[in-house]
């Protein structure tokens, strides 16, 4: 039996492999107490069962995320299925029955750096896409912006950023699905949007954390979604570079794509607690949510985060900063690590394909909301 995490986004420590259960621990983000993302490969005897135990699950960033959670697994790194777990408040146990010699296990289906580069290379081949490197991260990765549409003639500007928290890989699966829909010449809604709208997409806001196997922070251990008021090239170059571009170009709508460890639903969090939140903000938000419910059975509005009291929003969060700075609709879209409890999938749970479908469905709420601008 052999366990390895020496690859892109790998994260696990073997504590004891000499007896059953095999004891493992998740490695915290660099210079940070955050941890929950894991990704490793188990090699063993076909037909044999292995009991695995994550011994530090109860002290992870979001221990409630283990309740009702099932591990993602794949033999070919293409098709991911779920394995049942048992969580007692401290330990996370699950049993692997090997059908092939080697199995990959992860917190959610990984989105690799190579796949990220492949997506950029594919997208730039479309005549309406421009690729721009805004600068480099602390580890030297490129911060890439995709501009889609005609900047000179567009009436509206829409920003979409994803994966500020690197372990939330569903965010980049979402972006891939969004690009496939938006760049489909046979998609009439996409074609209609691109007649008067330009999109600015940052598919991966946290390349360093993604490659390092972090849950929530960049190479320096900084939570990028708490850096929007005062980012720096020393601590948070990712936010500094994107924010600088936003201030130069402006925008009419801001969408920040995330995943939530605990809540088994898809929902949006708005900027209702920011200074200056007004009836226009509320009308745009309401229109967007109502249209999204119409477009997608995977989206709902009943479950979500508690609302901030007026004037009490944390202004270092990207959505809040954008909502105030540009006085327009700014939303954080959250997807589950577990499943959509309204429409559960027993085999795969919430999956890359469902992320991509939700992304395709978001074209309708975008279109309907632009009518109010």
mmCIF file of C-alpha atoms in Angstrom:
data_model
loop_
_atom_site.group_PDB
_atom_site.id
_atom_site.type_symbol
_atom_site.label_atom_id
_atom_site.label_comp_id
_atom_site.label_asym_id
_atom_site.label_seq_id
_atom_site.Cartn_x
_atom_site.Cartn_y
_atom_site.Cartn_z
ATOM 1 C CA UNK A 1 0.000 0.000 0.000
ATOM 2 C CA UNK A 2 1.275 3.448 -0.925
ATOM 3 C CA UNK A 3 -0.130 6.972 -0.445
ATOM 4 C CA UNK A 4 1.165 9.989 -2.379
ATOM 5 C CA UNK A 5 0.270 13.665 -2.714
ATOM 6 C CA UNK A 6 3.363 14.825 -4.614
ATOM 7 C CA UNK A 7 1.462 16.411 -7.472
ATOM 8 C CA UNK A 8 -0.498 19.521 -8.431
ATOM 9 C CA UNK A 9 -2.869 20.481 -5.570
ATOM 10 C CA UNK A 10 -1.850 17.422 -3.551
ATOM 11 C CA UNK A 11 -2.379 17.606 0.195
ATOM 12 C CA UNK A 12 -2.165 14.869 2.843
ATOM 13 C CA UNK A 13 0.221 13.647 5.536
ATOM 14 C CA UNK A 14 0.499 9.972 6.420
ATOM 15 C CA UNK A 15 0.563 9.621 10.199
ATOM 16 C CA UNK A 16 0.354 5.833 10.504
ATOM 17 C CA UNK A 17 0.076 3.310 7.667
ATOM 18 C CA UNK A 18 1.220 0.248 9.624
ATOM 19 C CA UNK A 19 -2.222 -0.716 10.945
ATOM 20 C CA UNK A 20 -5.929 -0.213 10.274
ATOM 21 C CA UNK A 21 -7.317 2.386 10.147
ATOM 22 C CA UNK A 22 -4.669 4.185 8.104
ATOM 23 C CA UNK A 23 -4.251 7.524 9.858
ATOM 24 C CA UNK A 24 -3.941 10.670 7.786
ATOM 25 C CA UNK A 25 -3.850 14.421 8.467
ATOM 26 C CA UNK A 26 -4.600 17.377 6.197
ATOM 27 C CA UNK A 27 -1.736 19.850 5.863
ATOM 28 C CA UNK A 28 -2.638 23.475 6.753
ATOM 29 C CA UNK A 29 -2.200 26.286 4.222
ATOM 30 C CA UNK A 30 1.260 27.853 4.326
ATOM 31 C CA UNK A 31 1.566 30.441 7.137
ATOM 32 C CA UNK A 32 -2.083 29.867 8.037
ATOM 33 C CA UNK A 33 -4.342 27.871 10.324
ATOM 34 C CA UNK A 34 -6.815 27.136 7.498
ATOM 35 C CA UNK A 35 -7.123 23.582 6.229
ATOM 36 C CA UNK A 36 -9.787 21.309 4.772
ATOM 37 C CA UNK A 37 -8.744 20.620 1.191
ATOM 38 C CA UNK A 38 -7.150 17.207 0.624
ATOM 39 C CA UNK A 39 -6.069 15.427 -2.556
ATOM 40 C CA UNK A 40 -4.009 12.239 -2.668
ATOM 41 C CA UNK A 41 -3.519 8.918 -4.438
ATOM 42 C CA UNK A 42 -3.938 5.520 -2.802
ATOM 43 C CA UNK A 43 -2.179 2.559 -4.406
ATOM 44 C CA UNK A 44 -2.896 -0.917 -3.135
ATOM 45 C CA UNK A 45 -4.129 -4.416 -3.818
ATOM 46 C CA UNK A 46 -7.106 -4.754 -6.158
ATOM 47 C CA UNK A 47 -10.092 -6.211 -4.327
ATOM 48 C CA UNK A 48 -8.763 -5.173 -0.926
ATOM 49 C CA UNK A 49 -10.566 -2.758 1.414
ATOM 50 C CA UNK A 50 -8.715 0.047 3.189
ATOM 51 C CA UNK A 51 -10.122 1.978 6.138
ATOM 52 C CA UNK A 52 -8.827 5.562 6.058
ATOM 53 C CA UNK A 53 -9.094 8.055 8.904
ATOM 54 C CA UNK A 54 -8.426 11.812 8.799
ATOM 55 C CA UNK A 55 -7.482 12.445 12.392
ATOM 56 C CA UNK A 56 -7.544 16.264 12.366
ATOM 57 C CA UNK A 57 -10.924 16.727 10.643
ATOM 58 C CA UNK A 58 -12.566 18.120 13.771
ATOM 59 C CA UNK A 59 -10.121 21.030 13.962
ATOM 60 C CA UNK A 60 -10.412 21.994 10.284
ATOM 61 C CA UNK A 61 -11.579 25.401 9.104
ATOM 62 C CA UNK A 62 -15.220 24.324 8.751
ATOM 63 C CA UNK A 63 -15.853 21.131 10.767
ATOM 64 C CA UNK A 64 -19.583 21.374 10.020
ATOM 65 C CA UNK A 65 -18.577 20.739 6.415
ATOM 66 C CA UNK A 66 -17.932 17.069 7.257
ATOM 67 C CA UNK A 67 -21.509 16.475 8.345
ATOM 68 C CA UNK A 68 -23.272 14.680 5.499
ATOM 69 C CA UNK A 69 -20.117 14.922 3.375
ATOM 70 C CA UNK A 70 -18.924 12.165 0.999
ATOM 71 C CA UNK A 71 -15.362 11.920 -0.359
ATOM 72 C CA UNK A 72 -14.740 12.431 -4.100
ATOM 73 C CA UNK A 73 -12.896 9.560 -5.788
ATOM 74 C CA UNK A 74 -11.678 8.733 -9.293
ATOM 75 C CA UNK A 75 -9.644 6.014 -10.991
ATOM 76 C CA UNK A 76 -9.025 7.955 -14.204
ATOM 77 C CA UNK A 77 -9.115 11.578 -12.894
ATOM 78 C CA UNK A 78 -11.980 12.230 -15.299
ATOM 79 C CA UNK A 79 -15.054 10.627 -13.744
ATOM 80 C CA UNK A 80 -15.499 11.407 -10.036
ATOM 81 C CA UNK A 81 -17.830 9.486 -7.749
ATOM 82 C CA UNK A 82 -18.584 9.664 -4.026
ATOM 83 C CA UNK A 83 -17.595 7.454 -1.074
ATOM 84 C CA UNK A 84 -19.616 7.528 2.156
ATOM 85 C CA UNK A 85 -17.950 8.843 5.306
ATOM 86 C CA UNK A 86 -18.508 8.724 9.052
ATOM 87 C CA UNK A 87 -17.777 11.809 11.147
ATOM 88 C CA UNK A 88 -17.909 11.754 14.955
ATOM 89 C CA UNK A 89 -16.989 15.394 15.571
ATOM 90 C CA UNK A 90 -13.243 14.703 15.552
ATOM 91 C CA UNK A 91 -12.399 11.902 13.104
ATOM 92 C CA UNK A 92 -13.480 11.399 9.490
ATOM 93 C CA UNK A 93 -13.555 7.722 8.487
ATOM 94 C CA UNK A 94 -14.181 6.180 5.074
ATOM 95 C CA UNK A 95 -13.511 2.822 3.456
ATOM 96 C CA UNK A 96 -12.001 2.378 0.006
ATOM 97 C CA UNK A 97 -12.544 -0.872 -1.885
ATOM 98 C CA UNK A 98 -10.047 -0.889 -4.746
ATOM 99 C CA UNK A 99 -11.352 -2.040 -8.111
ATOM 100 C CA UNK A 100 -8.103 -0.932 -9.779
ATOM 101 C CA UNK A 101 -4.608 -0.614 -8.294
ATOM 102 C CA UNK A 102 -4.646 3.194 -7.924
ATOM 103 C CA UNK A 103 -7.399 5.584 -6.774
ATOM 104 C CA UNK A 104 -7.390 9.381 -6.416
ATOM 105 C CA UNK A 105 -9.272 10.899 -3.475
ATOM 106 C CA UNK A 106 -10.097 14.590 -3.002
ATOM 107 C CA UNK A 107 -12.296 17.027 -1.104
ATOM 108 C CA UNK A 108 -13.917 17.974 -4.422
ATOM 109 C CA UNK A 109 -13.080 17.146 -8.037
ATOM 110 C CA UNK A 110 -9.734 18.945 -8.610
ATOM 111 C CA UNK A 111 -9.267 21.548 -11.317
ATOM 112 C CA UNK A 112 -5.603 21.306 -12.250
ATOM 113 C CA UNK A 113 -3.241 24.076 -13.307
ATOM 114 C CA UNK A 114 -2.713 22.244 -16.604
ATOM 115 C CA UNK A 115 -6.471 22.233 -17.232
ATOM 116 C CA UNK A 116 -6.503 25.952 -16.402
ATOM 117 C CA UNK A 117 -3.811 26.586 -19.036
ATOM 118 C CA UNK A 118 -5.645 24.402 -21.549
ATOM 119 C CA UNK A 119 -8.837 26.390 -20.975
ATOM 120 C CA UNK A 120 -7.031 29.681 -21.586
ATOM 121 C CA UNK A 121 -5.405 28.332 -24.735
ATOM 122 C CA UNK A 122 -8.747 27.103 -26.047
ATOM 123 C CA UNK A 123 -10.592 30.343 -25.212
ATOM 124 C CA UNK A 124 -8.045 32.631 -26.890
ATOM 125 C CA UNK A 125 -8.756 30.877 -30.180
ATOM 126 C CA UNK A 126 -12.190 32.518 -30.354
ATOM 127 C CA UNK A 127 -12.249 35.752 -32.357
ATOM 128 C CA UNK A 128 -14.014 37.653 -29.553
ATOM 129 C CA UNK A 129 -11.493 36.740 -26.834
ATOM 130 C CA UNK A 130 -8.409 38.682 -25.812
ATOM 131 C CA UNK A 131 -5.942 37.236 -23.291
ATOM 132 C CA UNK A 132 -3.916 39.527 -21.042
ATOM 133 C CA UNK A 133 -1.395 38.831 -18.285
ATOM 134 C CA UNK A 134 -1.940 41.357 -15.498
ATOM 135 C CA UNK A 135 1.201 40.389 -13.587
ATOM 136 C CA UNK A 136 2.630 37.567 -11.479
ATOM 137 C CA UNK A 137 1.834 35.997 -8.134
ATOM 138 C CA UNK A 138 4.294 35.472 -5.294
ATOM 139 C CA UNK A 139 5.157 32.021 -6.692
ATOM 140 C CA UNK A 140 5.545 33.443 -10.194
ATOM 141 C CA UNK A 141 2.289 32.236 -11.742
ATOM 142 C CA UNK A 142 0.555 34.443 -14.288
ATOM 143 C CA UNK A 143 -2.601 36.329 -13.337
ATOM 144 C CA UNK A 144 -4.662 36.057 -16.504
ATOM 145 C CA UNK A 145 -7.610 38.156 -17.630
ATOM 146 C CA UNK A 146 -9.881 37.119 -20.497
ATOM 147 C CA UNK A 147 -11.763 39.935 -22.232
ATOM 148 C CA UNK A 148 -14.724 38.673 -24.243
ATOM 149 C CA UNK A 149 -16.628 40.991 -26.550
ATOM 150 C CA UNK A 150 -15.999 44.353 -28.196
ATOM 151 C CA UNK A 151 -14.702 46.873 -25.650
ATOM 152 C CA UNK A 152 -15.134 49.744 -28.068
ATOM 153 C CA UNK A 153 -18.841 49.267 -28.788
ATOM 154 C CA UNK A 154 -20.090 47.472 -25.652
ATOM 155 C CA UNK A 155 -22.749 49.235 -23.583
ATOM 156 C CA UNK A 156 -22.267 47.059 -20.492
ATOM 157 C CA UNK A 157 -19.253 45.660 -18.636
ATOM 158 C CA UNK A 158 -19.505 42.500 -16.545
ATOM 159 C CA UNK A 159 -16.769 41.114 -14.302
ATOM 160 C CA UNK A 160 -16.546 37.476 -13.209
ATOM 161 C CA UNK A 161 -13.777 36.267 -10.909
ATOM 162 C CA UNK A 162 -13.406 32.765 -9.506
ATOM 163 C CA UNK A 163 -11.485 30.711 -6.987
ATOM 164 C CA UNK A 164 -10.260 33.391 -4.603
ATOM 165 C CA UNK A 165 -10.267 30.430 -2.234
ATOM 166 C CA UNK A 166 -8.235 27.792 -4.108
ATOM 167 C CA UNK A 167 -9.831 24.711 -2.554
ATOM 168 C CA UNK A 168 -13.180 25.780 -4.006
ATOM 169 C CA UNK A 169 -12.452 24.096 -7.325
ATOM 170 C CA UNK A 170 -16.127 24.076 -8.303
ATOM 171 C CA UNK A 171 -15.641 27.778 -9.079
ATOM 172 C CA UNK A 172 -13.272 27.084 -11.966
ATOM 173 C CA UNK A 173 -15.437 24.219 -13.241
ATOM 174 C CA UNK A 174 -18.188 26.863 -13.325
ATOM 175 C CA UNK A 175 -16.021 29.265 -15.339
ATOM 176 C CA UNK A 176 -15.225 26.541 -17.853
ATOM 177 C CA UNK A 177 -18.940 25.902 -18.360
ATOM 178 C CA UNK A 178 -19.607 29.630 -18.631
ATOM 179 C CA UNK A 179 -16.960 30.064 -21.334
ATOM 180 C CA UNK A 180 -18.310 27.104 -23.287
ATOM 181 C CA UNK A 181 -21.785 28.678 -23.276
ATOM 182 C CA UNK A 182 -20.682 32.247 -23.950
ATOM 183 C CA UNK A 183 -18.389 31.243 -26.833
ATOM 184 C CA UNK A 184 -20.906 28.918 -28.451
ATOM 185 C CA UNK A 185 -21.798 30.607 -31.746
ATOM 186 C CA UNK A 186 -25.015 28.562 -31.834
ATOM 187 C CA UNK A 187 -26.186 29.851 -28.446
ATOM 188 C CA UNK A 188 -28.629 32.690 -29.237
ATOM 189 C CA UNK A 189 -28.622 34.139 -25.724
ATOM 190 C CA UNK A 190 -24.836 34.313 -25.704
ATOM 191 C CA UNK A 191 -24.769 35.907 -29.149
ATOM 192 C CA UNK A 192 -27.359 38.453 -28.056
ATOM 193 C CA UNK A 193 -25.389 39.351 -24.919
ATOM 194 C CA UNK A 194 -22.153 39.824 -26.812
ATOM 195 C CA UNK A 195 -23.759 42.378 -29.142
ATOM 196 C CA UNK A 196 -23.724 44.992 -26.376
ATOM 197 C CA UNK A 197 -21.769 43.496 -23.459
ATOM 198 C CA UNK A 198 -18.101 42.872 -22.736
ATOM 199 C CA UNK A 199 -17.100 40.290 -20.132
ATOM 200 C CA UNK A 200 -13.943 40.418 -18.038
ATOM 201 C CA UNK A 201 -13.115 36.964 -16.640
ATOM 202 C CA UNK A 202 -10.404 35.960 -14.166
ATOM 203 C CA UNK A 203 -10.757 32.152 -14.134
ATOM 204 C CA UNK A 204 -8.362 31.616 -11.229
ATOM 205 C CA UNK A 205 -7.764 34.363 -8.681
ATOM 206 C CA UNK A 206 -5.405 32.216 -6.590
ATOM 207 C CA UNK A 207 -2.985 30.186 -8.734
ATOM 208 C CA UNK A 208 -0.406 29.737 -5.960
ATOM 209 C CA UNK A 209 -2.875 28.322 -3.453
ATOM 210 C CA UNK A 210 -4.379 26.108 -6.141
ATOM 211 C CA UNK A 211 -1.076 24.449 -7.028
ATOM 212 C CA UNK A 212 0.069 24.241 -3.390
ATOM 213 C CA UNK A 213 -3.095 22.414 -2.311
ATOM 214 C CA UNK A 214 -4.419 25.179 -0.065
ATOM 215 C CA UNK A 215 -7.992 25.544 1.069
ATOM 216 C CA UNK A 216 -8.352 29.292 1.483
ATOM 217 C CA UNK A 217 -5.163 31.326 1.134
ATOM 218 C CA UNK A 218 -2.391 32.324 -1.261
ATOM 219 C CA UNK A 219 1.331 31.503 -0.995
ATOM 220 C CA UNK A 220 1.757 33.972 1.876
ATOM 221 C CA UNK A 221 -1.151 32.528 3.854
ATOM 222 C CA UNK A 222 -3.398 35.513 3.052
ATOM 223 C CA UNK A 223 -7.160 35.145 2.551
ATOM 224 C CA UNK A 224 -7.609 37.103 -0.679
ATOM 225 C CA UNK A 225 -11.291 37.727 -0.026
ATOM 226 C CA UNK A 226 -10.335 39.906 2.936
ATOM 227 C CA UNK A 227 -7.880 42.085 0.982
ATOM 228 C CA UNK A 228 -10.090 44.245 -1.222
ATOM 229 C CA UNK A 229 -9.852 47.488 0.744
ATOM 230 C CA UNK A 230 -6.068 47.623 0.841
ATOM 231 C CA UNK A 231 -4.287 44.935 -1.216
ATOM 232 C CA UNK A 232 -0.535 45.020 -1.814
ATOM 233 C CA UNK A 233 1.940 43.413 -4.190
ATOM 234 C CA UNK A 234 3.792 42.073 -1.133
ATOM 235 C CA UNK A 235 0.822 40.262 0.474
ATOM 236 C CA UNK A 236 -1.933 39.940 -2.113
ATOM 237 C CA UNK A 237 -0.721 40.734 -5.641
ATOM 238 C CA UNK A 238 -3.656 38.748 -7.063
ATOM 239 C CA UNK A 239 -6.240 41.197 -5.682
ATOM 240 C CA UNK A 240 -3.998 44.214 -6.217
ATOM 241 C CA UNK A 241 -3.668 43.504 -9.952
ATOM 242 C CA UNK A 242 -7.328 42.672 -10.602
ATOM 243 C CA UNK A 243 -8.621 45.557 -8.488
ATOM 244 C CA UNK A 244 -6.331 47.978 -10.345
ATOM 245 C CA UNK A 245 -7.790 46.809 -13.656
ATOM 246 C CA UNK A 246 -11.327 47.121 -12.313
ATOM 247 C CA UNK A 247 -10.704 50.711 -11.239
ATOM 248 C CA UNK A 248 -9.360 51.501 -14.698
ATOM 249 C CA UNK A 249 -12.217 49.912 -16.643
ATOM 250 C CA UNK A 250 -15.222 50.164 -14.297
ATOM 251 C CA UNK A 251 -18.128 47.771 -14.521
ATOM 252 C CA UNK A 252 -21.890 47.293 -14.370
ATOM 253 C CA UNK A 253 -22.075 43.856 -12.702
ATOM 254 C CA UNK A 254 -19.670 41.852 -10.537
ATOM 255 C CA UNK A 255 -19.897 38.099 -9.954
ATOM 256 C CA UNK A 256 -17.523 36.314 -7.569
ATOM 257 C CA UNK A 257 -17.714 32.499 -7.837
ATOM 258 C CA UNK A 258 -17.143 30.364 -4.716
ATOM 259 C CA UNK A 259 -18.014 27.131 -2.930
ATOM 260 C CA UNK A 260 -19.414 26.601 0.554
ATOM 261 C CA UNK A 261 -18.240 23.737 2.763
ATOM 262 C CA UNK A 262 -21.347 23.364 4.923
ATOM 263 C CA UNK A 263 -24.505 24.376 3.039
ATOM 264 C CA UNK A 264 -25.791 21.787 0.522
ATOM 265 C CA UNK A 265 -27.417 24.364 -1.775
ATOM 266 C CA UNK A 266 -26.639 26.888 -4.519
ATOM 267 C CA UNK A 267 -27.271 30.504 -3.555
ATOM 268 C CA UNK A 268 -25.980 34.050 -3.863
ATOM 269 C CA UNK A 269 -24.843 36.495 -1.199
ATOM 270 C CA UNK A 270 -25.273 40.170 -2.060
ATOM 271 C CA UNK A 271 -23.987 43.420 -0.593
ATOM 272 C CA UNK A 272 -27.005 44.583 1.416
ATOM 273 C CA UNK A 273 -24.923 45.728 4.383
ATOM 274 C CA UNK A 274 -22.668 48.142 2.485
ATOM 275 C CA UNK A 275 -22.847 51.898 2.989
ATOM 276 C CA UNK A 276 -25.049 53.401 0.287
ATOM 277 C CA UNK A 277 -27.025 50.237 -0.472
ATOM 278 C CA UNK A 278 -30.223 51.534 -2.035
ATOM 279 C CA UNK A 279 -33.373 50.609 -3.940
ATOM 280 C CA UNK A 280 -31.420 50.246 -7.175
ATOM 281 C CA UNK A 281 -29.134 47.642 -5.610
ATOM 282 C CA UNK A 282 -32.175 45.806 -4.246
ATOM 283 C CA UNK A 283 -34.026 45.845 -7.577
ATOM 284 C CA UNK A 284 -31.029 44.496 -9.492
ATOM 285 C CA UNK A 285 -30.496 41.773 -6.898
ATOM 286 C CA UNK A 286 -34.153 40.740 -6.897
ATOM 287 C CA UNK A 287 -34.331 40.605 -10.687
ATOM 288 C CA UNK A 288 -31.177 38.506 -10.904
ATOM 289 C CA UNK A 289 -32.340 35.975 -8.313
ATOM 290 C CA UNK A 290 -35.835 35.620 -9.723
ATOM 291 C CA UNK A 291 -34.472 35.035 -13.223
ATOM 292 C CA UNK A 292 -31.919 32.512 -11.922
ATOM 293 C CA UNK A 293 -34.659 30.523 -10.188
ATOM 294 C CA UNK A 294 -36.522 30.478 -13.512
ATOM 295 C CA UNK A 295 -33.435 29.389 -15.444
ATOM 296 C CA UNK A 296 -32.125 26.684 -13.120
ATOM 297 C CA UNK A 297 -33.696 24.084 -10.852
ATOM 298 C CA UNK A 298 -30.319 23.899 -9.102
ATOM 299 C CA UNK A 299 -30.585 27.496 -7.853
ATOM 300 C CA UNK A 300 -32.674 28.570 -4.874
ATOM 301 C CA UNK A 301 -33.190 31.577 -2.573
ATOM 302 C CA UNK A 302 -34.496 30.045 0.665
ATOM 303 C CA UNK A 303 -31.142 28.899 2.066
ATOM 304 C CA UNK A 304 -28.056 31.087 2.345
ATOM 305 C CA UNK A 305 -26.004 33.332 4.606
ATOM 306 C CA UNK A 306 -27.537 35.624 7.247
ATOM 307 C CA UNK A 307 -28.037 39.159 5.954
ATOM 308 C CA UNK A 308 -25.702 41.896 7.142
ATOM 309 C CA UNK A 309 -27.280 44.758 9.040
ATOM 310 C CA UNK A 310 -27.269 48.087 7.168
ATOM 311 C CA UNK A 311 -23.812 49.626 7.181
ATOM 312 C CA UNK A 312 -22.180 46.620 8.877
ATOM 313 C CA UNK A 313 -20.824 44.703 5.861
ATOM 314 C CA UNK A 314 -17.166 43.679 5.910
ATOM 315 C CA UNK A 315 -15.792 46.003 3.241
ATOM 316 C CA UNK A 316 -12.619 43.950 2.748
ATOM 317 C CA UNK A 317 -14.712 41.279 0.968
ATOM 318 C CA UNK A 318 -14.626 41.511 -2.820
ATOM 319 C CA UNK A 319 -18.381 41.586 -3.415
ATOM 320 C CA UNK A 320 -18.906 44.294 -0.789
ATOM 321 C CA UNK A 321 -16.060 46.440 -2.089
ATOM 322 C CA UNK A 322 -17.299 46.171 -5.702
ATOM 323 C CA UNK A 323 -20.902 46.901 -4.729
ATOM 324 C CA UNK A 324 -19.914 50.104 -2.969
ATOM 325 C CA UNK A 325 -17.135 51.222 -5.321
ATOM 326 C CA UNK A 326 -19.219 50.898 -8.485
ATOM 327 C CA UNK A 327 -22.699 51.330 -6.941
ATOM 328 C CA UNK A 328 -24.139 48.373 -8.819
ATOM 329 C CA UNK A 329 -24.997 44.702 -8.533
ATOM 330 C CA UNK A 330 -22.276 42.627 -6.894
ATOM 331 C CA UNK A 331 -22.917 39.012 -5.926
ATOM 332 C CA UNK A 332 -21.039 36.065 -4.492
ATOM 333 C CA UNK A 333 -22.280 32.788 -5.974
ATOM 334 C CA UNK A 334 -21.854 29.828 -3.625
ATOM 335 C CA UNK A 335 -21.992 26.171 -4.718
ATOM 336 C CA UNK A 336 -21.841 23.134 -2.403
ATOM 337 C CA UNK A 337 -18.972 20.773 -1.720
ATOM 338 C CA UNK A 338 -21.544 18.141 -0.758
ATOM 339 C CA UNK A 339 -24.622 18.031 -2.983
ATOM 340 C CA UNK A 340 -27.699 20.049 -3.854
ATOM 341 C CA UNK A 341 -30.113 18.645 -1.278
ATOM 342 C CA UNK A 342 -33.062 19.816 -3.389
ATOM 343 C CA UNK A 343 -31.913 17.603 -6.284
ATOM 344 C CA UNK A 344 -29.375 15.116 -4.889
ATOM 345 C CA UNK A 345 -27.231 12.831 -7.013
ATOM 346 C CA UNK A 346 -26.482 9.599 -5.076
ATOM 347 C CA UNK A 347 -23.449 8.668 -7.168
ATOM 348 C CA UNK A 348 -21.656 11.975 -7.780
ATOM 349 C CA UNK A 349 -23.116 14.545 -5.396
ATOM 350 C CA UNK A 350 -22.494 18.080 -6.611
ATOM 351 C CA UNK A 351 -20.224 17.545 -9.599
ATOM 352 C CA UNK A 352 -18.195 19.377 -12.272
ATOM 353 C CA UNK A 353 -20.986 18.747 -14.793
ATOM 354 C CA UNK A 354 -23.563 20.360 -12.504
ATOM 355 C CA UNK A 355 -21.225 23.351 -12.011
ATOM 356 C CA UNK A 356 -20.961 23.752 -15.769
ATOM 357 C CA UNK A 357 -24.716 23.482 -16.260
ATOM 358 C CA UNK A 358 -25.358 26.099 -13.583
ATOM 359 C CA UNK A 359 -22.899 28.376 -15.398
ATOM 360 C CA UNK A 360 -24.771 27.960 -18.660
ATOM 361 C CA UNK A 361 -28.026 28.786 -16.872
ATOM 362 C CA UNK A 362 -26.639 32.061 -15.501
ATOM 363 C CA UNK A 363 -26.860 33.715 -18.926
ATOM 364 C CA UNK A 364 -30.591 34.327 -18.404
ATOM 365 C CA UNK A 365 -30.325 36.220 -15.085
ATOM 366 C CA UNK A 366 -27.472 38.271 -16.521
ATOM 367 C CA UNK A 367 -29.589 39.181 -19.552
ATOM 368 C CA UNK A 368 -32.659 40.051 -17.477
ATOM 369 C CA UNK A 369 -30.685 42.175 -15.015
ATOM 370 C CA UNK A 370 -29.005 44.191 -17.769
ATOM 371 C CA UNK A 371 -32.459 45.371 -18.863
ATOM 372 C CA UNK A 372 -32.609 47.481 -15.675
ATOM 373 C CA UNK A 373 -29.332 49.254 -16.320
#
